[in-house]
Short mmCIF file of C-alpha atoms in Angstrom, two decimals:
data_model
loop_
_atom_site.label_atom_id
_atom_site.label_comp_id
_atom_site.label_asym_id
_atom_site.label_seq_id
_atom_site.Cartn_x
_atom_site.Cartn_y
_atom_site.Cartn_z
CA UNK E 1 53.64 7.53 25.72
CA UNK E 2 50.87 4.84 24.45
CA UNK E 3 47.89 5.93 24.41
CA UNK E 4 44.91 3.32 24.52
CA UNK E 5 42.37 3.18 21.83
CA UNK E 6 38.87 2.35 23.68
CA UNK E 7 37.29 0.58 21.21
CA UNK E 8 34.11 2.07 20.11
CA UNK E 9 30.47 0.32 20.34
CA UNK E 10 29.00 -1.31 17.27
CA UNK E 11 25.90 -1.41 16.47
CA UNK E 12 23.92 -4.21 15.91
CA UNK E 13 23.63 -4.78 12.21
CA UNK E 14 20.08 -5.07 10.35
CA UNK E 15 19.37 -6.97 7.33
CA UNK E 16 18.17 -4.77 4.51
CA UNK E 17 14.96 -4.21 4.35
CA UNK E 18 14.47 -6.22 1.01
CA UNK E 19 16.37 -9.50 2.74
CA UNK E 20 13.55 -9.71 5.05
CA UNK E 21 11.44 -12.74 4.57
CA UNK E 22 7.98 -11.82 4.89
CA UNK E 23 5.74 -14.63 5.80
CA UNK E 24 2.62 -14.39 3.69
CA UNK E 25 -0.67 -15.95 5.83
CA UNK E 26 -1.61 -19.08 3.34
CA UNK E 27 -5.43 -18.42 4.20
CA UNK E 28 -6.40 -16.24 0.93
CA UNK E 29 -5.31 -19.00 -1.39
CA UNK E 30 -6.56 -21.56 0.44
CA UNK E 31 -9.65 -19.70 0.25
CA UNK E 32 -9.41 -18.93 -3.45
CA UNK E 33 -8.67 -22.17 -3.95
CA UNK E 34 -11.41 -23.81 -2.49
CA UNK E 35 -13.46 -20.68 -4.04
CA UNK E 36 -12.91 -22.05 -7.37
CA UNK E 37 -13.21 -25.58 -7.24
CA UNK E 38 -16.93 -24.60 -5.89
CA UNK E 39 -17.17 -22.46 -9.62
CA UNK E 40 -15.92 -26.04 -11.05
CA UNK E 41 -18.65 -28.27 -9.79
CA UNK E 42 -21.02 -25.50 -10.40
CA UNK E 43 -19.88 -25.53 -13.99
CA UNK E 44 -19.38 -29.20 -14.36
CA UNK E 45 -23.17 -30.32 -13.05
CA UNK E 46 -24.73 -30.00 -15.87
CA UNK E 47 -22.44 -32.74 -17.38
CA UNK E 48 -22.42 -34.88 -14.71
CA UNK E 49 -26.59 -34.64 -14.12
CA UNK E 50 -26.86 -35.34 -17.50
CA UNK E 51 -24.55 -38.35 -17.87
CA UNK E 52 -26.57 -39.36 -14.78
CA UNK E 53 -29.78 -39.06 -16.37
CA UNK E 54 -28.61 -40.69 -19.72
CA UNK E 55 -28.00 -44.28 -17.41
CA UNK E 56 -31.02 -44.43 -15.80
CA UNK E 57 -34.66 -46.14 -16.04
CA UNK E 58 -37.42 -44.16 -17.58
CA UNK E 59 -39.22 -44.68 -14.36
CA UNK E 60 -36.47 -43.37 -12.40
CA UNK E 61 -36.48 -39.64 -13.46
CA UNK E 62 -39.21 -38.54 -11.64
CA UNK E 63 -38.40 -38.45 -7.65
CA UNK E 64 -36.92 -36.03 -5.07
CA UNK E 65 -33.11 -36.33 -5.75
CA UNK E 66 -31.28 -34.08 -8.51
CA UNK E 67 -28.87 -36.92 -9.12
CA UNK E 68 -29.87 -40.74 -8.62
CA UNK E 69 -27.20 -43.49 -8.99
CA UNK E 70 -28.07 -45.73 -11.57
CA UNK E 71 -28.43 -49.23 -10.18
CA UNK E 72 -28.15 -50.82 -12.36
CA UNK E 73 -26.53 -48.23 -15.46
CA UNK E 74 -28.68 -48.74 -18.40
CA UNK E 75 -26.48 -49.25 -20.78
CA UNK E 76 -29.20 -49.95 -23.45
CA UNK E 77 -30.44 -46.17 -23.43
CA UNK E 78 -27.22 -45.42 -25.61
CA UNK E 79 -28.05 -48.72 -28.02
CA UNK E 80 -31.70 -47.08 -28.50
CA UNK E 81 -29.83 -43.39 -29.47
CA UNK E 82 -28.10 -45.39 -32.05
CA UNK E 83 -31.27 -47.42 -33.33
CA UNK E 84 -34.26 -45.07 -32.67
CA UNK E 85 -32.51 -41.83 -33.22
CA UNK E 86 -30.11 -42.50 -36.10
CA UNK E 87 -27.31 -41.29 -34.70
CA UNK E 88 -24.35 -43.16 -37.21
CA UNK E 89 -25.84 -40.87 -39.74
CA UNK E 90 -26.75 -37.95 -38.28
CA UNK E 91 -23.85 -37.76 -36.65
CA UNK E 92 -21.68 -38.31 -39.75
CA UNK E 93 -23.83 -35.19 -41.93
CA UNK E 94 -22.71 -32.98 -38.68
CA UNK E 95 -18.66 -34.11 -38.69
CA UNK E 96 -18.80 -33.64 -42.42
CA UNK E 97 -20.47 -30.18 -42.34
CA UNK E 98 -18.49 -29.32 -38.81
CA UNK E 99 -15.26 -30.24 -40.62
CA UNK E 100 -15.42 -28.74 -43.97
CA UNK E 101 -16.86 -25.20 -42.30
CA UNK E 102 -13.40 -25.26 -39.60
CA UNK E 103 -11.12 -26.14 -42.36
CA UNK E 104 -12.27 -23.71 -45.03
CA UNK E 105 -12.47 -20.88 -42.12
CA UNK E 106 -9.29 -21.70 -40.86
CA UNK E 107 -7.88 -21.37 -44.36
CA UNK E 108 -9.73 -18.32 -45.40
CA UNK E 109 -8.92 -16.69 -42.45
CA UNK E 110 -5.11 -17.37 -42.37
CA UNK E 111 -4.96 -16.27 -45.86
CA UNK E 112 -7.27 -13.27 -45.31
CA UNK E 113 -5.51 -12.03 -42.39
CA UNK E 114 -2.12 -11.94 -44.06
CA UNK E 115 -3.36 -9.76 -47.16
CA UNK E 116 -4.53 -7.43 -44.38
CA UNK E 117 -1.99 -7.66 -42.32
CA UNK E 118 1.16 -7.55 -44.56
CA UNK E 119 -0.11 -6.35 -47.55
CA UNK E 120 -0.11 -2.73 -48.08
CA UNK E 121 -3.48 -2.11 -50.75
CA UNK E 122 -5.96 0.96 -51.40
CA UNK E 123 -8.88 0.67 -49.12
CA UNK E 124 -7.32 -2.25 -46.52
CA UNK E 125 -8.55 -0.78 -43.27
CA UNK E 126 -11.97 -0.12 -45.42
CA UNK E 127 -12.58 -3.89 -45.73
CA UNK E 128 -10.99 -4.79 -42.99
CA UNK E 129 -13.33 -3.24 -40.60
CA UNK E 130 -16.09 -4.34 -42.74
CA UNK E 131 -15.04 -7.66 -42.29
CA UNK E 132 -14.98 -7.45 -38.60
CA UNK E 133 -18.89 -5.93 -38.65
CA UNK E 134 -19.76 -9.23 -39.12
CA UNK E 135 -19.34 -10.18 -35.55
CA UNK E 136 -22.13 -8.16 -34.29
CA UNK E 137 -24.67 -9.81 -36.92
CA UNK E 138 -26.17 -13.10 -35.17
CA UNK E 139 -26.42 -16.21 -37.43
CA UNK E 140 -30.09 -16.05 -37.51
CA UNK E 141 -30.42 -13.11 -38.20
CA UNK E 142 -29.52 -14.39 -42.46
CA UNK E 143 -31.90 -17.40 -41.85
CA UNK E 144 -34.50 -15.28 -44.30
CA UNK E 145 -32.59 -13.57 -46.61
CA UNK E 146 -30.39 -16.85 -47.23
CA UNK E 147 -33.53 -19.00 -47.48
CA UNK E 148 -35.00 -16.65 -50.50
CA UNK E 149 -31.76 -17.05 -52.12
CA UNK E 150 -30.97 -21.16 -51.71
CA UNK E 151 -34.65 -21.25 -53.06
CA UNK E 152 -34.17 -19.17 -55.90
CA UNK E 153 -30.88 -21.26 -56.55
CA UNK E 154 -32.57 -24.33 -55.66
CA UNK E 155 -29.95 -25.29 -53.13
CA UNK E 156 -32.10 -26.35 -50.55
CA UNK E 157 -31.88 -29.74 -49.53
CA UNK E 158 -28.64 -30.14 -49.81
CA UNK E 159 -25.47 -30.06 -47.05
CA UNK E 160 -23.67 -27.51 -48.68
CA UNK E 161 -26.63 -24.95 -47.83
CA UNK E 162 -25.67 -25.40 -44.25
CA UNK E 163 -21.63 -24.94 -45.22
CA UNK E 164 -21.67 -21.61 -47.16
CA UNK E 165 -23.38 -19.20 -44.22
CA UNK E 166 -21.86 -21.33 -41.26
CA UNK E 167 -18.51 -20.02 -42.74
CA UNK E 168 -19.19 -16.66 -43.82
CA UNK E 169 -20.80 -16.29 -40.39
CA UNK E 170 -17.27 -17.46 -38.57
CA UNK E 171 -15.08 -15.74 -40.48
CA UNK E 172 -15.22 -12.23 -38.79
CA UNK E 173 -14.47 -13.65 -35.56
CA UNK E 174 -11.60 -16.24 -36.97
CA UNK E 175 -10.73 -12.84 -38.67
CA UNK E 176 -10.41 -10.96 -35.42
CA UNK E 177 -8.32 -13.58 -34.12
CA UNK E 178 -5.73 -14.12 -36.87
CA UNK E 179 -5.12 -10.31 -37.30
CA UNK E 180 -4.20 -10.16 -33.99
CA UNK E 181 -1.75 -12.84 -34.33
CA UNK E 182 -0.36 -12.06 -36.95
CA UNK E 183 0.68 -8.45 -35.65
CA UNK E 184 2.76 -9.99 -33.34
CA UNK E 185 5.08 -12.22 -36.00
CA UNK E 186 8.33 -10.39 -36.55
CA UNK E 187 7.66 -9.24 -40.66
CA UNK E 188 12.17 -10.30 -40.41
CA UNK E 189 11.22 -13.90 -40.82
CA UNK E 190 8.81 -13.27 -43.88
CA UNK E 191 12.00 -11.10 -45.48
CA UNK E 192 14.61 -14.22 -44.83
CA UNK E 193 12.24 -16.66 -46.77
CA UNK E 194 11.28 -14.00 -49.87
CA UNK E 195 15.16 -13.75 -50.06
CA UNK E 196 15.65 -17.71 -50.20
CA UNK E 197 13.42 -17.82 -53.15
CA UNK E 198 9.83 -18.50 -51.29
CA UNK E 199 6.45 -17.11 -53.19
CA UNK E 200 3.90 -15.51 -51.54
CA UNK E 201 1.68 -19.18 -50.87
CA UNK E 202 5.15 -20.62 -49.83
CA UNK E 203 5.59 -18.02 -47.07
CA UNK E 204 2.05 -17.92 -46.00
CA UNK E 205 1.41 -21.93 -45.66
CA UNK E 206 5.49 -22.57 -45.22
CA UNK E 207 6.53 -19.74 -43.10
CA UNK E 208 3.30 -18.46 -41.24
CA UNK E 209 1.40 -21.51 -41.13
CA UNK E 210 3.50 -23.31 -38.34
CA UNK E 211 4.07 -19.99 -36.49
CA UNK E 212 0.16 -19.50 -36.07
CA UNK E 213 -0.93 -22.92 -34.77
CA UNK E 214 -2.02 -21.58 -31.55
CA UNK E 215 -4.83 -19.38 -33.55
CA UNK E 216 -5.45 -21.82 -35.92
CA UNK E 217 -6.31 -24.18 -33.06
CA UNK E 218 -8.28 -21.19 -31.59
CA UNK E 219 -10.18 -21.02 -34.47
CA UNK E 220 -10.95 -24.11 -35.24
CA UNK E 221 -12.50 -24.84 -31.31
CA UNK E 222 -14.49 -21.82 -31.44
CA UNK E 223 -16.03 -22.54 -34.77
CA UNK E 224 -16.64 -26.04 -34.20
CA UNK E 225 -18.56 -24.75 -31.02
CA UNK E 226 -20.42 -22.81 -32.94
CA UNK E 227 -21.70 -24.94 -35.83
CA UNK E 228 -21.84 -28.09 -34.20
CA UNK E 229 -24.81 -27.55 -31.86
CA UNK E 230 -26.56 -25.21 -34.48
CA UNK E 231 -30.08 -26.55 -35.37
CA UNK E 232 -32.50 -23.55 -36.40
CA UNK E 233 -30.55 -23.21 -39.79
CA UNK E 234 -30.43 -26.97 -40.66
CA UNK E 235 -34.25 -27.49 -39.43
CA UNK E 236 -34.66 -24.68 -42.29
CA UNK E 237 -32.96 -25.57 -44.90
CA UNK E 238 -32.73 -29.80 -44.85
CA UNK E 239 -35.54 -31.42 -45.38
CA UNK E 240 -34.85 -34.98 -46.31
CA UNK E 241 -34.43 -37.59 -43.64
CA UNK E 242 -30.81 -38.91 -45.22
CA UNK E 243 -29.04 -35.21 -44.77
CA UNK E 244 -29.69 -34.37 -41.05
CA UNK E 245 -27.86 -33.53 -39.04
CA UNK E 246 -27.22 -34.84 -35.31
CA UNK E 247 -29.35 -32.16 -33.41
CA UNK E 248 -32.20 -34.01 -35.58
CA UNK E 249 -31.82 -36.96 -33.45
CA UNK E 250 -33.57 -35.61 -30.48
CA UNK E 251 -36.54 -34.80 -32.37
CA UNK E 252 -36.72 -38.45 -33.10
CA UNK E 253 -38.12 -39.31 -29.96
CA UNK E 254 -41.30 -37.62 -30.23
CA UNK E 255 -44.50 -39.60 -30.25
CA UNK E 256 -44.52 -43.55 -29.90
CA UNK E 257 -40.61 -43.07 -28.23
CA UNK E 258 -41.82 -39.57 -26.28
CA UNK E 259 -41.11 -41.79 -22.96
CA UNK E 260 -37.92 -42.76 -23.56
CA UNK E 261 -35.96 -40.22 -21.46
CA UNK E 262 -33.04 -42.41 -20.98
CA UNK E 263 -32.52 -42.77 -24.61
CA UNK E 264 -33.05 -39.04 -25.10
CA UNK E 265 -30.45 -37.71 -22.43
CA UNK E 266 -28.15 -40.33 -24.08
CA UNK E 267 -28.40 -38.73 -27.67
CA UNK E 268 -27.95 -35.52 -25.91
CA UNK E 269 -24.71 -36.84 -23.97
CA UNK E 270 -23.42 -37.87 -27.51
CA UNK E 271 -24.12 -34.18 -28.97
CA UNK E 272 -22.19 -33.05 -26.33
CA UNK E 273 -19.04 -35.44 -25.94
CA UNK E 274 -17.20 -34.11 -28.95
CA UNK E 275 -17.42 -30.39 -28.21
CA UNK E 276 -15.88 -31.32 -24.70
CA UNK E 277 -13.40 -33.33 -25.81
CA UNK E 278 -12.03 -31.10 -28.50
CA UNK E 279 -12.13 -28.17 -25.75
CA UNK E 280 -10.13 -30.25 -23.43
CA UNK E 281 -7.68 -31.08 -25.98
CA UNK E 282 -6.89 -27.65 -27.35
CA UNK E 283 -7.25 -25.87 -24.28
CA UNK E 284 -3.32 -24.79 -24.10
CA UNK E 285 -3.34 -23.70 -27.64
CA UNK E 286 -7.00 -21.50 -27.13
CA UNK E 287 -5.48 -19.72 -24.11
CA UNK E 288 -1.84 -19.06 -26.02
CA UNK E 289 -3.99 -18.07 -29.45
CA UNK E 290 -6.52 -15.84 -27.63
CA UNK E 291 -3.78 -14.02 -25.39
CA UNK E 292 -1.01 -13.26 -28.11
CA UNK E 293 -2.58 -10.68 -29.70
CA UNK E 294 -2.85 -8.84 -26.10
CA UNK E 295 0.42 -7.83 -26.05
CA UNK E 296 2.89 -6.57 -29.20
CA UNK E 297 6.33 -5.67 -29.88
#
């Protein structure tokens, strides 16, 4: 009367085929990795032969080796930059320059970008995109036609020659930069503070200020880059000793200190050290400032 109930076979059971744990082979980023630290050294020679160079003996430079350890370092090759090549001064004309050109960019271009941005006028786009032609005009290329002008003024000779085309030259850029930005700030918060009461310079330097710190920072590395180093313009337009700027102090070694190449490649170590070490510290806020206006909504 009972029947028996063979019981049938079961399969094995498989995992899924997305439960699998695939087992990558750790060779490509190993490789990669060891790819880029080679870029790194590459990059970072020029630093370190120059620090190098900047410690050594004047009759040390000429030999076989691309780098020589400096036995002992001559320390006194940076105490001749400072004497010889007037670098306290010259190096003061370039921060004051260098920091009255980032702060007025930064500003105009924060205050710029918003009326283009958020305001709705006649003609916007228009001047907008003439703005932004600036970028493909070099520096140099105003050296003349600025010249004729500062003369005609009689403005030459002075530090704020050097300050008026440094920023108009850095503004399309810091332009570029702030527009995009700025297209990516909800226009919500802007609303909630006109409601509470805020003017228009309370929401721009209150509201928007804060929220674009990344570009500001951007800007502000970039155009310090640019304006620090930059020599042609201030060899044009400065000619009294007191008003260089720290590019001149190079030059100062020509003639009866020609042979002093440890003192040289120290003043050129201390031309470099601040453009580094603002890079270094801003780095985070460049990448997040350059990258934000990549991507909107």
């Amino acid at each position: 009367m009972f029947s028996t109930i063979q019981p049938s076979a079961q399969k094995p059971q498989t995992k899924p085929a997305s439960s699998r744990i695939v087992r990558r082979s750790p060779w490509p980023r190993l490789a990669l990795f060891a790819f880029m630290i080679v870029v790194a050294l590459i990059q970072l020679f020029p630093l370190i032969w120059l620090v190098d160079y900047s410690l050594l003996k004047s009759g040390d430079f000429f030999g076989k080796n691309f780098l020589v350890w400096p036995d002992p370092p001559q320390w006194a090759n940076y105490k001749n930059a400072f004497t010889y090549g007037r670098v306290p001064l010259f190096f003061f004309n370039s921060l004051l320059v260098t920091v009255i050109t980032v702060a007025a960019s930064a500003v105009l271009a924060l205050m710029m970008g918003y009326a283009f941005t958020r305001m709705k006028w006649k003609l916007s786009g228009f001047f907008l995109g003439f703005v932004m032609l600036g970028m493909i005009i070099p520096i140099h290329a105003t050296l003349l036609p600025n010249f004729i002008l500062f003369h005609k003024l009689d403005m030459l000779n002075n530090l704020f020659t050097l300050i008026l085309p440094y920023t108009a030259i850095v503004i399309p850029i810091s332009m570029f930069i702030m527009t995009g930005f700025l297209e990516t700030i909800p226009r919500a918060i802007e609303e909630s503070a006109v409601m509470d009461g805020a003017g228009i310079f309370g929401v721009i330097f209150k509201i928007i200020f804060p929220i674009t710190k990344p570009a500001i920072a951007t800007i502000c590395v970039l155009n310090f880059i640019s304006t620090w180093n930059e020599f042609i313009m201030a060899n044009t337009f400065l000619t009294s000793e007191d008003i260089k700027t720290i590019p001149f102090s190079i030059m100062k070694f020509a003639g009866e200190y020609s042979s002093n190449y440890g003192a040289q490649f120290a003043v050129m170590t201390i031309i470099a050290l601040p453009t580094i070490l603002i890079y270094l510290l801003f780095t985070e806020q460049m990448t997040k400032g350059i990258t934000a206006g990549a991507v909107k909504g």
